[in-house]
mmCIF file of C-alpha atoms (C1' of nucleotides) in Angstrom:
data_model
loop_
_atom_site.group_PDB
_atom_site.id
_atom_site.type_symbol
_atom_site.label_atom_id
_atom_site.label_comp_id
_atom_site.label_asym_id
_atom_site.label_seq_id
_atom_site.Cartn_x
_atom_site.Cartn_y
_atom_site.Cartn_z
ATOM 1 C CA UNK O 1116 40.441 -65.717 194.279
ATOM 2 C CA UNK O 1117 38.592 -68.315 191.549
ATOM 3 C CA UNK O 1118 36.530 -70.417 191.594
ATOM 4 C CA UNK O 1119 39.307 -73.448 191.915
ATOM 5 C CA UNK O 1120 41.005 -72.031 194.789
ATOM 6 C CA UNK O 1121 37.386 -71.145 196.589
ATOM 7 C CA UNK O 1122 36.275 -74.870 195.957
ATOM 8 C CA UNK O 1123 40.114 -75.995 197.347
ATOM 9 C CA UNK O 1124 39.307 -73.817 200.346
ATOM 10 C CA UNK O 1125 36.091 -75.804 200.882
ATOM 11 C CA UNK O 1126 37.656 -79.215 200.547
ATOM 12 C CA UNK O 1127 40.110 -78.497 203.106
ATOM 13 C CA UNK O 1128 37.989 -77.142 205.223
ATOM 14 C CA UNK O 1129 35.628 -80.654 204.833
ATOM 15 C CA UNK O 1130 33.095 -79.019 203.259
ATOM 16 C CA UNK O 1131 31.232 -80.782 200.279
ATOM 17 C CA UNK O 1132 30.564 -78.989 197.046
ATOM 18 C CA UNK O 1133 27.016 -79.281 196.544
ATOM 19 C CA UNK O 1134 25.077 -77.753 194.108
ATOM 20 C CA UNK O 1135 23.188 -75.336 196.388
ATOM 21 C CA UNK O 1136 27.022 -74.340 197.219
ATOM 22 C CA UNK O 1137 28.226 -74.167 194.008
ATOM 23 C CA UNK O 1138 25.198 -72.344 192.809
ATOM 24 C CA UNK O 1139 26.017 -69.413 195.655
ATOM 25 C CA UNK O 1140 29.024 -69.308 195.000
ATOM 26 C CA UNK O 1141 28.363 -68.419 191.075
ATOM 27 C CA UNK O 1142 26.208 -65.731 192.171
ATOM 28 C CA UNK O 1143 29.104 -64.158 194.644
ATOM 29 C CA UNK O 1144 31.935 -64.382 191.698
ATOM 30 C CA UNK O 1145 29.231 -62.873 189.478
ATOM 31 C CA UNK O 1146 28.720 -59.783 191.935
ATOM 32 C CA UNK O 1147 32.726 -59.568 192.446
ATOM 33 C CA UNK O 1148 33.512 -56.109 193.651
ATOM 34 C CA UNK O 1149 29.903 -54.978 194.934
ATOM 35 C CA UNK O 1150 28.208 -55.732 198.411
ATOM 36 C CA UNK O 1151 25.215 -57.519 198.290
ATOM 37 C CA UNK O 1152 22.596 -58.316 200.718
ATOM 38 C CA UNK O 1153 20.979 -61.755 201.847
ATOM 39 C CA UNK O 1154 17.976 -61.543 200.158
ATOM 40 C CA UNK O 1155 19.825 -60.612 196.668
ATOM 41 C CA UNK O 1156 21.830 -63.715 197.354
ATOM 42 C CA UNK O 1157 18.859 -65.600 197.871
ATOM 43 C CA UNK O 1158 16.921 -64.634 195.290
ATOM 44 C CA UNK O 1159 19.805 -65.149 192.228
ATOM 45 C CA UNK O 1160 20.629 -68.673 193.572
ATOM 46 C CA UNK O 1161 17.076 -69.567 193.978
ATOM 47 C CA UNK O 1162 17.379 -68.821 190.314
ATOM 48 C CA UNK O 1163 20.209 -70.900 189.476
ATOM 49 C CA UNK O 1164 19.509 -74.189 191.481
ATOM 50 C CA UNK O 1165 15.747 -73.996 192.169
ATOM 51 C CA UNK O 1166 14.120 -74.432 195.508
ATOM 52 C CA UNK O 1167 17.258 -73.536 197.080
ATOM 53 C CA UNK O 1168 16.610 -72.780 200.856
ATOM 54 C CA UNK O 1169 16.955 -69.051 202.640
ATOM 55 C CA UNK O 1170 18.993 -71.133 205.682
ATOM 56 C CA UNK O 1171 20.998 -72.364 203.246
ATOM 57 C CA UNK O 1172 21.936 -69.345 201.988
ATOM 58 C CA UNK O 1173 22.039 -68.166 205.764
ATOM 59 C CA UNK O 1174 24.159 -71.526 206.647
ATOM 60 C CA UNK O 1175 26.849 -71.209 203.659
ATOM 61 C CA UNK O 1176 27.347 -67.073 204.059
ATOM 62 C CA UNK O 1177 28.061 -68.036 207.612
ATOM 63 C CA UNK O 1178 30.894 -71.110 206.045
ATOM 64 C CA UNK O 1179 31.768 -68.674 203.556
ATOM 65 C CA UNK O 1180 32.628 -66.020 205.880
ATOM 66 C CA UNK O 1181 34.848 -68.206 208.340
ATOM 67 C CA UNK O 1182 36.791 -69.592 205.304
ATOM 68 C CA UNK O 1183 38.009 -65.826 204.660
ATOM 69 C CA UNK O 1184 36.128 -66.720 201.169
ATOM 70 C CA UNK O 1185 33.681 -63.671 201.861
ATOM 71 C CA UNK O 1186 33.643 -60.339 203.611
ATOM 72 C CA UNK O 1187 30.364 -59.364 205.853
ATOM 73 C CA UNK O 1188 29.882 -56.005 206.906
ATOM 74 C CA UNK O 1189 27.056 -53.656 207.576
ATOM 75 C CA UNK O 1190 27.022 -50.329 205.792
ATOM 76 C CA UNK O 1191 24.000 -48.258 206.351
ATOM 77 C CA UNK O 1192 20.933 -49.405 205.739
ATOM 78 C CA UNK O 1193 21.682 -51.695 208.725
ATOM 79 C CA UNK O 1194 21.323 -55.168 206.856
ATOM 80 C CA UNK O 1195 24.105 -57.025 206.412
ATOM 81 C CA UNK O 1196 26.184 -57.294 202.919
ATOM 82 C CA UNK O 1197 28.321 -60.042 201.309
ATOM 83 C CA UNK O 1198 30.995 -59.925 198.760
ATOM 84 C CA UNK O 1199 34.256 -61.750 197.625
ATOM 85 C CA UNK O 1200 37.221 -60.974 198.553
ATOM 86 C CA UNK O 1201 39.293 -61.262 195.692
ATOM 87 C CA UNK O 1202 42.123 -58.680 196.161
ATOM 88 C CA UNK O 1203 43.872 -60.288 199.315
ATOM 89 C CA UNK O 1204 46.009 -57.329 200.824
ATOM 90 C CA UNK O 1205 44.503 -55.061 203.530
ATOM 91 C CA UNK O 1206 41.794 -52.919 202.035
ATOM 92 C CA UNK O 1207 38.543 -50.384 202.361
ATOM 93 C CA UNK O 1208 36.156 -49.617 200.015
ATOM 94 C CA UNK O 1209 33.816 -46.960 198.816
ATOM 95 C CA UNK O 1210 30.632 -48.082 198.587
ATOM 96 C CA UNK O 1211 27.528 -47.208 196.467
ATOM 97 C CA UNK O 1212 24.756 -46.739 198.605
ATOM 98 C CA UNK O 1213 22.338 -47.250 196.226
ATOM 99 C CA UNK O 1214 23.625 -50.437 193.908
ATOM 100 C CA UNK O 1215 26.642 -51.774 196.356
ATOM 101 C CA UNK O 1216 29.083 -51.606 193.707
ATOM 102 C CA UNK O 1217 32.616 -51.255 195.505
ATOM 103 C CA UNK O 1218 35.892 -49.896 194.096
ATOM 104 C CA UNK O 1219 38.653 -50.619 196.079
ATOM 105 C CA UNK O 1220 40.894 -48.592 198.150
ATOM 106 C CA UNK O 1221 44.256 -50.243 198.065
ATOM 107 C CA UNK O 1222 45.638 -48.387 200.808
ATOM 108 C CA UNK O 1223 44.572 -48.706 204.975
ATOM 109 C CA UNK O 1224 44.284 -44.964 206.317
ATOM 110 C CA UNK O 1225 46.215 -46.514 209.219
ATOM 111 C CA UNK O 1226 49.279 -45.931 207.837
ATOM 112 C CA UNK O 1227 48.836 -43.152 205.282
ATOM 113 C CA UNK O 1228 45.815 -42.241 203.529
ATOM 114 C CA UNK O 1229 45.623 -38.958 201.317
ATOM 115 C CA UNK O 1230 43.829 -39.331 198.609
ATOM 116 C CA UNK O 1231 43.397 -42.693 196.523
ATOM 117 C CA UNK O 1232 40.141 -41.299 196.038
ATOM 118 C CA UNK O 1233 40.022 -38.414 193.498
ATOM 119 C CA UNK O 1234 39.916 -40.655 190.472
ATOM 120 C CA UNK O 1235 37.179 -43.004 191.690
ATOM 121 C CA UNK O 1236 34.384 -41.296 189.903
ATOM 122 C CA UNK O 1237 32.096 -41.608 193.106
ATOM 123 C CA UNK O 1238 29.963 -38.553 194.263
ATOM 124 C CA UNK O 1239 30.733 -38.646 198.195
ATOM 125 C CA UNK O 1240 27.837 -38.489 200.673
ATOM 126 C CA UNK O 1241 29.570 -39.747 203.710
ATOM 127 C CA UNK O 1242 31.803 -42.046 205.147
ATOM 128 C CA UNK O 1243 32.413 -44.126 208.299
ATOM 129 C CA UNK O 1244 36.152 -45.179 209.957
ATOM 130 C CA UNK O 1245 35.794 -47.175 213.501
ATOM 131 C CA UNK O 1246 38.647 -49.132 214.566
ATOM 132 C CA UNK O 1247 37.800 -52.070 217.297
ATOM 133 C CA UNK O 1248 38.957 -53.267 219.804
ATOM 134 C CA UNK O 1249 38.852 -53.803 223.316
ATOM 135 C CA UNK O 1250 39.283 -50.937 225.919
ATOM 136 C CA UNK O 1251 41.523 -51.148 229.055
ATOM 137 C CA UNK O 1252 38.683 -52.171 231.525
ATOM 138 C CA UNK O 1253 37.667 -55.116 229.038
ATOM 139 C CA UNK O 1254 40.714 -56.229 228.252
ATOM 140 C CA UNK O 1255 41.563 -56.753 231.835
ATOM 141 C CA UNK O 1256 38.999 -59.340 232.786
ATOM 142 C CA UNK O 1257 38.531 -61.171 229.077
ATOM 143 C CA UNK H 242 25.580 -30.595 223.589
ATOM 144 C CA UNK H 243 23.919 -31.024 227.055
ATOM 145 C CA UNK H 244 19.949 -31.786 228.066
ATOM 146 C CA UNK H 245 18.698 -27.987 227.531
ATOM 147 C CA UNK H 246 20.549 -27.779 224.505
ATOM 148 C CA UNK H 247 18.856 -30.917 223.508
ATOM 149 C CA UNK H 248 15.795 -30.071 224.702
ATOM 150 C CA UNK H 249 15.924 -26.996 222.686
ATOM 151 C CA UNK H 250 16.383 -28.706 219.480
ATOM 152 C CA UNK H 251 13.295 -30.794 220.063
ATOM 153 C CA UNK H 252 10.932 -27.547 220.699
ATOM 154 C CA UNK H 253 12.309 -26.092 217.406
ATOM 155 C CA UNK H 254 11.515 -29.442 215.900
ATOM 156 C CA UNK H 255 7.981 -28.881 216.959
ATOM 157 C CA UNK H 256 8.460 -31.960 219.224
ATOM 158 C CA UNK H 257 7.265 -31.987 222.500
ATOM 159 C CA UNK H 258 8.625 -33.402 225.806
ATOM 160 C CA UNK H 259 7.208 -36.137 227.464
ATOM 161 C CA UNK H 260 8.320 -38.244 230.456
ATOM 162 C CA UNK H 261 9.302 -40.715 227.894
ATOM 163 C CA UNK H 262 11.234 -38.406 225.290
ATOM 164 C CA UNK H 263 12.937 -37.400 228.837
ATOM 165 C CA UNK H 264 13.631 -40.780 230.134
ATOM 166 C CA UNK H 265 15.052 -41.904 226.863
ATOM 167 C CA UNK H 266 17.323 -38.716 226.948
ATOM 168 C CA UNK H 267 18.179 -39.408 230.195
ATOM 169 C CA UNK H 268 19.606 -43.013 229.473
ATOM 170 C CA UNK H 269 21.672 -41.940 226.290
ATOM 171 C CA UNK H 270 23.390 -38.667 228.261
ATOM 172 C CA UNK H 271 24.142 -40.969 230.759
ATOM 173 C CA UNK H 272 25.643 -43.593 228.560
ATOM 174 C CA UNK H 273 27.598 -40.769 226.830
ATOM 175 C CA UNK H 274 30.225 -41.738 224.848
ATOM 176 C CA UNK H 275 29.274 -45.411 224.562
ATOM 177 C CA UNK H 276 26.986 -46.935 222.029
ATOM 178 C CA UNK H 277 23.831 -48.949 223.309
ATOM 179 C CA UNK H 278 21.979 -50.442 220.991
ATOM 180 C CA UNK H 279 17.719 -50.128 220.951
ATOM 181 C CA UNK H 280 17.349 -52.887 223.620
ATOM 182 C CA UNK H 281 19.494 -51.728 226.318
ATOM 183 C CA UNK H 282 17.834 -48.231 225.767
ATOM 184 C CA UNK H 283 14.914 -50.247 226.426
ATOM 185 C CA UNK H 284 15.544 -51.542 229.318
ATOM 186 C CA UNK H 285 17.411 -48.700 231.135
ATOM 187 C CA UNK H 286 14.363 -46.256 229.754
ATOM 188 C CA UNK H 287 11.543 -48.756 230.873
ATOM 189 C CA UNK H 288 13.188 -48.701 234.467
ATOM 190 C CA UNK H 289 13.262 -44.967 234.848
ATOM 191 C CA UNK H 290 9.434 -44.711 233.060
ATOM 192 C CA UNK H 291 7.738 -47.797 233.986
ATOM 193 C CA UNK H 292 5.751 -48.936 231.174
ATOM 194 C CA UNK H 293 7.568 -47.239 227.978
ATOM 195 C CA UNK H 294 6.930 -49.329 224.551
ATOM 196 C CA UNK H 295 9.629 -50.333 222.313
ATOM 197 C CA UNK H 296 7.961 -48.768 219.456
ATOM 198 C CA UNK H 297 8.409 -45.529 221.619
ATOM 199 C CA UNK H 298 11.603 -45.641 221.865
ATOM 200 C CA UNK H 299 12.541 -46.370 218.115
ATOM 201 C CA UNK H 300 10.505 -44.186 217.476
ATOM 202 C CA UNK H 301 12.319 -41.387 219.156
ATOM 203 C CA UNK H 302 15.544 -42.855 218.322
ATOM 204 C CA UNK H 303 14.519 -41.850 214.624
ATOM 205 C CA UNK H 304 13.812 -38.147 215.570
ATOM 206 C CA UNK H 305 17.045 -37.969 217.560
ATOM 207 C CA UNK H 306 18.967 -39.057 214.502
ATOM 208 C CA UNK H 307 17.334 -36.733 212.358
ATOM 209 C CA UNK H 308 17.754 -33.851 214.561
ATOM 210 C CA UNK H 309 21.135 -34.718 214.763
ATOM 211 C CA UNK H 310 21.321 -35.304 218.154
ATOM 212 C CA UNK H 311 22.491 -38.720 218.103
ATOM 213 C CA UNK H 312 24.645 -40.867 216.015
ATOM 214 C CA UNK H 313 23.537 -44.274 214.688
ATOM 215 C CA UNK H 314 25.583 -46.696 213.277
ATOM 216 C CA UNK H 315 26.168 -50.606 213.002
ATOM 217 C CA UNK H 316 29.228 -52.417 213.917
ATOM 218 C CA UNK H 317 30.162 -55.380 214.147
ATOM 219 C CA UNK H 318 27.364 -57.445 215.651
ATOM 220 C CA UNK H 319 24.726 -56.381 212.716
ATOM 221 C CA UNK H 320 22.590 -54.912 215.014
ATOM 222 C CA UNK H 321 22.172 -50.928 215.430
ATOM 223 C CA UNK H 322 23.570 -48.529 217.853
ATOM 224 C CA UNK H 323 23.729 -45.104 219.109
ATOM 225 C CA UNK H 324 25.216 -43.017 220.954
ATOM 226 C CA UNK H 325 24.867 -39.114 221.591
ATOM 227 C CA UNK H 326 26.797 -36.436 219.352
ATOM 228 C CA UNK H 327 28.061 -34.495 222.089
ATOM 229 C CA UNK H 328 31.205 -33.708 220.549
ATOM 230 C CA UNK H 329 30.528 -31.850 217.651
ATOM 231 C CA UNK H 330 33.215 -31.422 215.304
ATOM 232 C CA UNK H 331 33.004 -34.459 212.832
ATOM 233 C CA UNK H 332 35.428 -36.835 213.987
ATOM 234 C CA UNK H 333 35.360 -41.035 214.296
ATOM 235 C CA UNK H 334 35.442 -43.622 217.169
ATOM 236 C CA UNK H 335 37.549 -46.199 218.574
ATOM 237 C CA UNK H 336 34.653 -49.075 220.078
ATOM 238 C CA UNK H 337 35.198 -51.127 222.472
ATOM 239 C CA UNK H 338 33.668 -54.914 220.736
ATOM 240 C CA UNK H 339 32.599 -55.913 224.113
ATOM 241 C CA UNK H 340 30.952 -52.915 225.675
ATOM 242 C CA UNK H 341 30.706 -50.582 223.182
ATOM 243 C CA UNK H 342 32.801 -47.843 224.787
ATOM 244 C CA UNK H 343 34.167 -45.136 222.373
ATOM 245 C CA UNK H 344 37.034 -42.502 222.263
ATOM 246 C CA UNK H 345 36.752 -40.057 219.835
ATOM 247 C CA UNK H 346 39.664 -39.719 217.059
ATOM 248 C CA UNK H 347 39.579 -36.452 216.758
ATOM 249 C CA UNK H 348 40.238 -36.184 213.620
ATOM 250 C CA UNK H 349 39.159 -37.664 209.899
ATOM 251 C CA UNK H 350 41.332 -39.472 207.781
ATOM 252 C CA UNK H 351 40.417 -38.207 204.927
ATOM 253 C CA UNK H 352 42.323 -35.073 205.779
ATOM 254 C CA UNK H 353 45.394 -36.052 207.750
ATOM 255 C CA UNK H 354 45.746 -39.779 209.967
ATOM 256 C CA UNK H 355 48.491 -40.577 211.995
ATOM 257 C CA UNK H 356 47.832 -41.952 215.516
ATOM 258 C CA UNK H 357 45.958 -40.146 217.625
ATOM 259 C CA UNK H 358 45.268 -43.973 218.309
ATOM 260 C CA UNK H 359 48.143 -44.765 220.173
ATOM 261 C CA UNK H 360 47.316 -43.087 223.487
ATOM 262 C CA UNK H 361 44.346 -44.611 223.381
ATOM 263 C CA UNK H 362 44.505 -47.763 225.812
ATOM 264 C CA UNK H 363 42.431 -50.016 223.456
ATOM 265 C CA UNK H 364 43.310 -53.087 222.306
ATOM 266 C CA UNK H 365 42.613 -53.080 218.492
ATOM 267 C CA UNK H 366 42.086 -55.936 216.595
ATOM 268 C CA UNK H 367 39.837 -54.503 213.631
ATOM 269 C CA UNK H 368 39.015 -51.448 211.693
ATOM 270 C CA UNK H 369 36.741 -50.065 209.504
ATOM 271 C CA UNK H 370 36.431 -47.646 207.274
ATOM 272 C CA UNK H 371 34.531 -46.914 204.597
ATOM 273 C CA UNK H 372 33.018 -44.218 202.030
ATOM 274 C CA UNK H 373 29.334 -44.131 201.092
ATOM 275 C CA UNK H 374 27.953 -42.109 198.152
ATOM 276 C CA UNK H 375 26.722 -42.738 194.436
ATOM 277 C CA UNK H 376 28.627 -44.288 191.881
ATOM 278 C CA UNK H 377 28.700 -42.843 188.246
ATOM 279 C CA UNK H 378 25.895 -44.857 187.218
ATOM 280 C CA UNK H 379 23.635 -44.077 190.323
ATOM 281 C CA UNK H 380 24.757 -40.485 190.342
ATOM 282 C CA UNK H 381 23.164 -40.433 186.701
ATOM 283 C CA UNK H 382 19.747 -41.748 186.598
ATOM 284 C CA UNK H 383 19.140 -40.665 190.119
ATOM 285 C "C1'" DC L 666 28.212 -95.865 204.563
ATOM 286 C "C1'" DT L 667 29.338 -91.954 207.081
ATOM 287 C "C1'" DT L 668 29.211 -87.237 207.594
ATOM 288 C "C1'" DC L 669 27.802 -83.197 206.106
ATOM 289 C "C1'" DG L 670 24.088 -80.503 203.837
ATOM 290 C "C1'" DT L 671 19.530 -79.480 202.749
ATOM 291 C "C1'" DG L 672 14.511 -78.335 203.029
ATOM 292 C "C1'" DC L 673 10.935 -77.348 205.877
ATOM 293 C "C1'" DA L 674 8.753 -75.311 209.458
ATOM 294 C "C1'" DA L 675 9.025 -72.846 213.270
ATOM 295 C "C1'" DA L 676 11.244 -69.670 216.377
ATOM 296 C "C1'" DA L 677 13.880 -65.750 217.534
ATOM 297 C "C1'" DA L 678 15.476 -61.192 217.035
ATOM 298 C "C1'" DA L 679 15.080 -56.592 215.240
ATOM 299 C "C1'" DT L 680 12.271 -53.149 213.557
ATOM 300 C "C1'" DT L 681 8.021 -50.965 211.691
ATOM 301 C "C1'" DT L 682 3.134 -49.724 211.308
ATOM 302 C "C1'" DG L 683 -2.074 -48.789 212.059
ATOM 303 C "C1'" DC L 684 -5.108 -47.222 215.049
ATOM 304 C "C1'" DA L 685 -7.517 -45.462 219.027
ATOM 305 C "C1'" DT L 686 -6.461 -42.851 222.841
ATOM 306 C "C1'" DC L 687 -3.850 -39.631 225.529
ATOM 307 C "C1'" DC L 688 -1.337 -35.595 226.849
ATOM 308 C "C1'" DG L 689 1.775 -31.322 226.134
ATOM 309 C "C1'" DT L 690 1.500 -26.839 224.675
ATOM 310 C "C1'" DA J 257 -8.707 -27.808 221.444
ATOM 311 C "C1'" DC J 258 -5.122 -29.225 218.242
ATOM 312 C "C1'" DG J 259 -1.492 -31.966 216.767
ATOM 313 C "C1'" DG J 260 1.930 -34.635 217.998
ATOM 314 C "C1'" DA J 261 3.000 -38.896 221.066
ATOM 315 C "C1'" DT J 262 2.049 -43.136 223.171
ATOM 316 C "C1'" DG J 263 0.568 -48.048 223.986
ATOM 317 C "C1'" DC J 264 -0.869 -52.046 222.121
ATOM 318 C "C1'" DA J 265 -1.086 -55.532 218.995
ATOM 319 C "C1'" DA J 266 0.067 -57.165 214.911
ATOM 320 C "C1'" DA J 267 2.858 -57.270 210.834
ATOM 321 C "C1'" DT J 268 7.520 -57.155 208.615
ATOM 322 C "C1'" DT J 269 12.074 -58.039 208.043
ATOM 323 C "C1'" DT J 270 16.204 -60.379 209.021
ATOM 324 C "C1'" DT J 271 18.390 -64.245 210.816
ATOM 325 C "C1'" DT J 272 18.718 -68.680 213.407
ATOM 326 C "C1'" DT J 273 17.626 -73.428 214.786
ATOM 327 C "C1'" DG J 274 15.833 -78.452 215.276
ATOM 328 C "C1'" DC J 275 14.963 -82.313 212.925
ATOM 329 C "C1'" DA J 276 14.410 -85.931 209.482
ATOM 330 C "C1'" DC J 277 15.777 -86.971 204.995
ATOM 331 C "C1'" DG J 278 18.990 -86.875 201.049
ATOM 332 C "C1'" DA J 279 23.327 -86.685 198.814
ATOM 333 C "C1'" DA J 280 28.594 -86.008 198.386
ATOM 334 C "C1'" DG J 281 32.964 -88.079 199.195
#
DNA sequence: CTTCGTGCAAAAAATTTGCATCCGT
DNA sequence: ACGGATGCAAATTTTTTGCACGAAG
């Protein structure tokens, strides 16, 4: 996922490409392949288009998300992190917990997982699987 | 892991037990197996000890987590939730997204996964899992 | 020129902290 | 009595929202 097709994405969805956009968006593909927080996004836009506005930040990780453009999850310290997704097919990561740099796990542990993990060069402190979902009760009266 | 076992761990902690330690107790064995976040703890602990603070019962949230007793995590929402380790073998959770049931999966992908999912009753319709720890760099100039 | 986007300011939500007092052991 | 625990109030942190103005298509 580049630039071009990101910015297609946009126009189809009727979004404009402003500079404040545009400006985010350079600061996502420069962070490609590592989680990063609000604030982090904030602070390296706010660097590239000055004055740029926390809600808009906010407003376009929200856009961004919703387009399938970006991936937001939690992972521990309970904030929540941004990144690309550039590698389309089903995938987890392992995570850095102290820089958010990401390496890719190209396989789901839904349908096999063994070991895709030997060669990743991470020391491993912990991990976290949770599938969701709605139980029988819930799913009843939806 | 039941209330005297609990209760235990908290003397050996040097922590002592007051009505609201106890109330707050009270609310998460009864919500066992289910994650609640801080607010409905709140509530449920507030109407068994009229008058509890919030900052109470974060507080003691934080000791239970560090004595192990319960599990916090984040899912999808953003906001943090916990739920008692009463099961104590590692093992991961199926949530329900609308009332935060779980079912334990007994066991951890990273050994063996197959489906222990499919007797489950749960409507899935998202996963996650993911590995925390240091990357080269981190692992380095820690 | 219309619609969407932005900045600003303020609010809301989630969590943490300092401090004086209180209570379990 | 001692040391941890609580309540309260206030501060922080994270995220969201209303509104008037500005800019992209």
């Amino acid at each position: 996922m580049d630039r071009k097709h990101i910015e297609g994405k946009l126009r189809d969805g009727g979004y404009k490409l402003t500079p404040q956009r545009r400006a985010i968006l350079e600061v996502l593909l420069e962070h490609r392949g590592r989680f990063v927080d609000a604030g982090e996004i904030y602070e390296k836009t706010r660097a590239r288009h000055y004055g740029t506005n926390f809600s808009t930040v906010y407003r376009n990780l929200d856009i961004l998300e919703n387009l399938g453009i970006i991936h937001k999850t939690s992972i521990e310290s309970g904030t929540a992190v941004y990144e690309l997704i550039f590698h389309r097919p089903h995938h987890h990561h392992i995570i850095c917990k102290k820089c958010g740099r990401t390496e890719i796990i190209d396989m789901c542990p839904l349908e096999q997982l063994i070991k895709a993990v030997e060669d990743k060069d991470f020391t491993l402190t912990g991990h976290k699987f949770e599938l969701y979902g709605y139980c029988r009760d819930c799913s009843k009266n939806q």
